[in-house]
CSV table of C-alpha atoms in Angstrom, one decimal:
chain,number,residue,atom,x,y,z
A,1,UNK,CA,31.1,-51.3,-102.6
A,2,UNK,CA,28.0,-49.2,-100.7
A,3,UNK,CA,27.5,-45.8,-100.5
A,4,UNK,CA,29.5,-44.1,-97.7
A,5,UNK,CA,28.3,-41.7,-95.0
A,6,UNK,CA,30.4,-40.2,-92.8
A,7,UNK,CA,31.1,-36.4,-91.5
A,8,UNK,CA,34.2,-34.1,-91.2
A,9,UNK,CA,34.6,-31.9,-88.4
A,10,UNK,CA,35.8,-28.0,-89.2
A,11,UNK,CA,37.6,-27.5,-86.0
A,12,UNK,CA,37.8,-23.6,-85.1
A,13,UNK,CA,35.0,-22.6,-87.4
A,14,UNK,CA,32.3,-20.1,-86.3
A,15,UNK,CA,28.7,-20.9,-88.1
A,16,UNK,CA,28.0,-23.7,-90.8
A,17,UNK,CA,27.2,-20.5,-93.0
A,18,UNK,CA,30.8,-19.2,-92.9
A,19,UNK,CA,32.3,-22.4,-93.8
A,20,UNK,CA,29.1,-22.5,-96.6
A,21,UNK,CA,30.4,-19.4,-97.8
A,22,UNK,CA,34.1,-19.3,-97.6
A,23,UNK,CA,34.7,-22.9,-98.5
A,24,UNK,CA,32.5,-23.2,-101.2
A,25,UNK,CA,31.9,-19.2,-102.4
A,26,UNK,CA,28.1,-20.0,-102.6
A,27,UNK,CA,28.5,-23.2,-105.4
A,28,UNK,CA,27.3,-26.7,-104.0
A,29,UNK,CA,29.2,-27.9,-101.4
A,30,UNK,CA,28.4,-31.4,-102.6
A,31,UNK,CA,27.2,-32.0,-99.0
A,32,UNK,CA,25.3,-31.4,-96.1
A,33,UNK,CA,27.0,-28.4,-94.0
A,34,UNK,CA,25.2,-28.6,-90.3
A,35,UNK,CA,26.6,-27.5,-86.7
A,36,UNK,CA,25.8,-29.9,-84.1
A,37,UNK,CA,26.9,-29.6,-80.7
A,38,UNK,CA,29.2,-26.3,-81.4
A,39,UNK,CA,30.6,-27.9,-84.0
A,40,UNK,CA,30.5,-27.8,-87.9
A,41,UNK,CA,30.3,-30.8,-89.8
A,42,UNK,CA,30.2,-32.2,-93.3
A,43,UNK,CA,27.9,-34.7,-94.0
A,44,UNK,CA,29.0,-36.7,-97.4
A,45,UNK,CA,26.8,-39.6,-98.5
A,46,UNK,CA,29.3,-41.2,-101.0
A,47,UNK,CA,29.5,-44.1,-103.9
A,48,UNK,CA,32.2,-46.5,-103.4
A,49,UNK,CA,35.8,-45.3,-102.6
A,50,UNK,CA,35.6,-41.5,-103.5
A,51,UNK,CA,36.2,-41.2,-99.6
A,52,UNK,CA,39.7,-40.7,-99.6
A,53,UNK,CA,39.8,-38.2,-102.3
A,54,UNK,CA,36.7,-36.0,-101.1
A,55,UNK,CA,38.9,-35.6,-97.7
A,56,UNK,CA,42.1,-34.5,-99.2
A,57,UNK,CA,40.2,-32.1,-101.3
A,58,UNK,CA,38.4,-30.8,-98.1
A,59,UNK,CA,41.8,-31.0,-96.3
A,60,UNK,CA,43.5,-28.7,-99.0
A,61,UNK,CA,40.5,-25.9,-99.5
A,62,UNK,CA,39.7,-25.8,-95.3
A,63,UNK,CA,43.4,-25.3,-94.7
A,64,UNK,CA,43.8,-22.3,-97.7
A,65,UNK,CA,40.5,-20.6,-97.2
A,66,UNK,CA,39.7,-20.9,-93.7
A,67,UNK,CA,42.6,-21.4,-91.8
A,68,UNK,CA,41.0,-24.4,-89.9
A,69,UNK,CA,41.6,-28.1,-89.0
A,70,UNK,CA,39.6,-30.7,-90.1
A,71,UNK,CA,39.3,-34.2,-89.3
A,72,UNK,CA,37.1,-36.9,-90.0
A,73,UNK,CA,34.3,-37.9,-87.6
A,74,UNK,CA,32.5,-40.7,-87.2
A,75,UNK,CA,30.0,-40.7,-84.7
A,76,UNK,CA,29.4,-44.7,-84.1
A,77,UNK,CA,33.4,-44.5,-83.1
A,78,UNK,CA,33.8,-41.5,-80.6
A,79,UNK,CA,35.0,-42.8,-77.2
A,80,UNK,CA,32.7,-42.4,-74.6
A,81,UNK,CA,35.0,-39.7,-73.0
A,82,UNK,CA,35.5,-38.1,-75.7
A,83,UNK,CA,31.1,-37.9,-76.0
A,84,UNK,CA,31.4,-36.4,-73.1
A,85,UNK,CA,33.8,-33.6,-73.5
A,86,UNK,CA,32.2,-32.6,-76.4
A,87,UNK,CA,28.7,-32.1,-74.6
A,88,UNK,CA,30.7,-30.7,-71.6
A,89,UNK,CA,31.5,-28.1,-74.2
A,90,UNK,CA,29.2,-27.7,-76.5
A,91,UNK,CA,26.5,-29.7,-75.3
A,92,UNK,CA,22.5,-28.8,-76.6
A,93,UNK,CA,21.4,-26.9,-73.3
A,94,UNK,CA,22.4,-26.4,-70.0
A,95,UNK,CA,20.9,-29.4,-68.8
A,96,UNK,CA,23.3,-31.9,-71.4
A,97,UNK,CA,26.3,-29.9,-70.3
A,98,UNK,CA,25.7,-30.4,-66.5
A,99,UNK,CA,25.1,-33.8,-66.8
A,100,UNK,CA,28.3,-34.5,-69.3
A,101,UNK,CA,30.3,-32.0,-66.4
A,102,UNK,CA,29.8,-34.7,-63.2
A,103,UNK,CA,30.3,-37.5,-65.7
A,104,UNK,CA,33.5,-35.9,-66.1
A,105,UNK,CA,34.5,-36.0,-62.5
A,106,UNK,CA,34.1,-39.5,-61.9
A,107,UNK,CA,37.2,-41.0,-60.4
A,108,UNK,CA,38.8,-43.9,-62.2
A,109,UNK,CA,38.4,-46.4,-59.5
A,110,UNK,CA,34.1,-45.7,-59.5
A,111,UNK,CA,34.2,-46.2,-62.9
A,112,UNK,CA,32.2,-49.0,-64.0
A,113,UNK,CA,33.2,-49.1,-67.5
A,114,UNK,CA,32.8,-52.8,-69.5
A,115,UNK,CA,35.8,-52.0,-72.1
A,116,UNK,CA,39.4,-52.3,-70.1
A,117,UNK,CA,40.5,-49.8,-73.3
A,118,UNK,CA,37.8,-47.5,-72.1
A,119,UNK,CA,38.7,-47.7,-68.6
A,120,UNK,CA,42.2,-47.0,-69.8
A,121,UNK,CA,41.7,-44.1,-71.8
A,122,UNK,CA,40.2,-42.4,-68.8
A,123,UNK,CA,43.3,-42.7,-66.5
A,124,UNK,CA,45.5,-41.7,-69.5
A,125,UNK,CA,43.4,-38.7,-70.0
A,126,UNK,CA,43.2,-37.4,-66.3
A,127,UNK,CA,44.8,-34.2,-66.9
A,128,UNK,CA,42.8,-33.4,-70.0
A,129,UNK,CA,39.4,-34.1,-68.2
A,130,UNK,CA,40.8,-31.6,-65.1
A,131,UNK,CA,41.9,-28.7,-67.2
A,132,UNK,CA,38.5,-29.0,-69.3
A,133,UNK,CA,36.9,-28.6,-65.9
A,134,UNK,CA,39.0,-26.1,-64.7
A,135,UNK,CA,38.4,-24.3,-67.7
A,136,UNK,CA,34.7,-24.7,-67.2
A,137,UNK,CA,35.2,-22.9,-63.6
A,138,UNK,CA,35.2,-19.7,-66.0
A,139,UNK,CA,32.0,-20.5,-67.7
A,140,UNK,CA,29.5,-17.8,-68.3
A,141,UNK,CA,26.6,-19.9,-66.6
A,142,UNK,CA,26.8,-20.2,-63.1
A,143,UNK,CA,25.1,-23.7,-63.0
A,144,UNK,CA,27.9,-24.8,-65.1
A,145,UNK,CA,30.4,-23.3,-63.2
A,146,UNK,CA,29.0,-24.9,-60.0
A,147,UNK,CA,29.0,-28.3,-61.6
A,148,UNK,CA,33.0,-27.9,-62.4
A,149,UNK,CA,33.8,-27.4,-59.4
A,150,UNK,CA,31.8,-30.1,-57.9
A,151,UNK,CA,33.5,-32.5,-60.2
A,152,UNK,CA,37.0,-31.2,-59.6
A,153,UNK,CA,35.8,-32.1,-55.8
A,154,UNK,CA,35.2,-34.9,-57.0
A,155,UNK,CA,38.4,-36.1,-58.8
A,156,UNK,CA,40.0,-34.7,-55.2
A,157,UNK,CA,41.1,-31.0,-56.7
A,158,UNK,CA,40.4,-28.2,-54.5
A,159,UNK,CA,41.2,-24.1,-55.3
């Protein structure tokens, strides 16, 4: 067996140095604690198949000390879609965000997408991409707000 890399994802946390503090009360996390893209992540580098056991462990102190979710992230498997709702959100600077936004608003039948799963999980996830953007519409930057709407245009809601 190789050594293991992969990251888990402290959903609702606020700063990489309060899950530092709180989840590991200042001893070595064992890992690498970064936040990337708005989000706080866990970066293990593993032997073998201590995986499994590492991730309970994390599951059990996140849930008790923070009161957050965490799941597992791998970065070579995120869906397309769901790259892009993460940089709609939380993406590096304005520029990232506006560009991820009219990705967003691409109707199905423009997409040119090579996986039929892909093209699939788009349609399925319709609604989730339109209340994302209409969330957006609320945004405190007015170029991002701009680019919501244009993309709701775009997927043919109006108001």
């Amino acid at each position: 067996m190789g050594d293991h890399r992969f990251y888990l994802v402290v959903v609702g946390a606020k700063s990489g140095e309060e899950v530092a503090n709180q989840l590991f009360s200042g001893e070595d996390p064992g890992c690498a604690v970064q936040e990337k893209e708005g989000q706080v992540l866990l970066d293990y580098e593993l032997p073998g198949d201590d995986r499994a056991e590492v991730i309970k462990l994390a599951i059990t102190y996140v849930s008790r000390r923070l009161g957050c979710e965490i799941r597992e992230f791998n970065p070579q498997e995120e869906s397309l879609l769901d790259q892009l709702i993460r940089k709609a959100r939380h993406g590096k600077d304005e520029t990232t965000r506006q560009n991820a936004i009219l990705n967003l608003g691409i109707p199905e039948d423009e997409l040119e997408l090579d996986d039929p799963e892909e093209q699939e999980e788009w349609e399925l996830r319709k609604q989730d991409r339109i209340n994302l953007l209409k969330d957006l519409r609320q945004d405190s930057s007015p170029a991002i707000r701009e680019q919501a709407i244009t993309a709701l245009k775009n997927l043919g809601i109006t108001g």
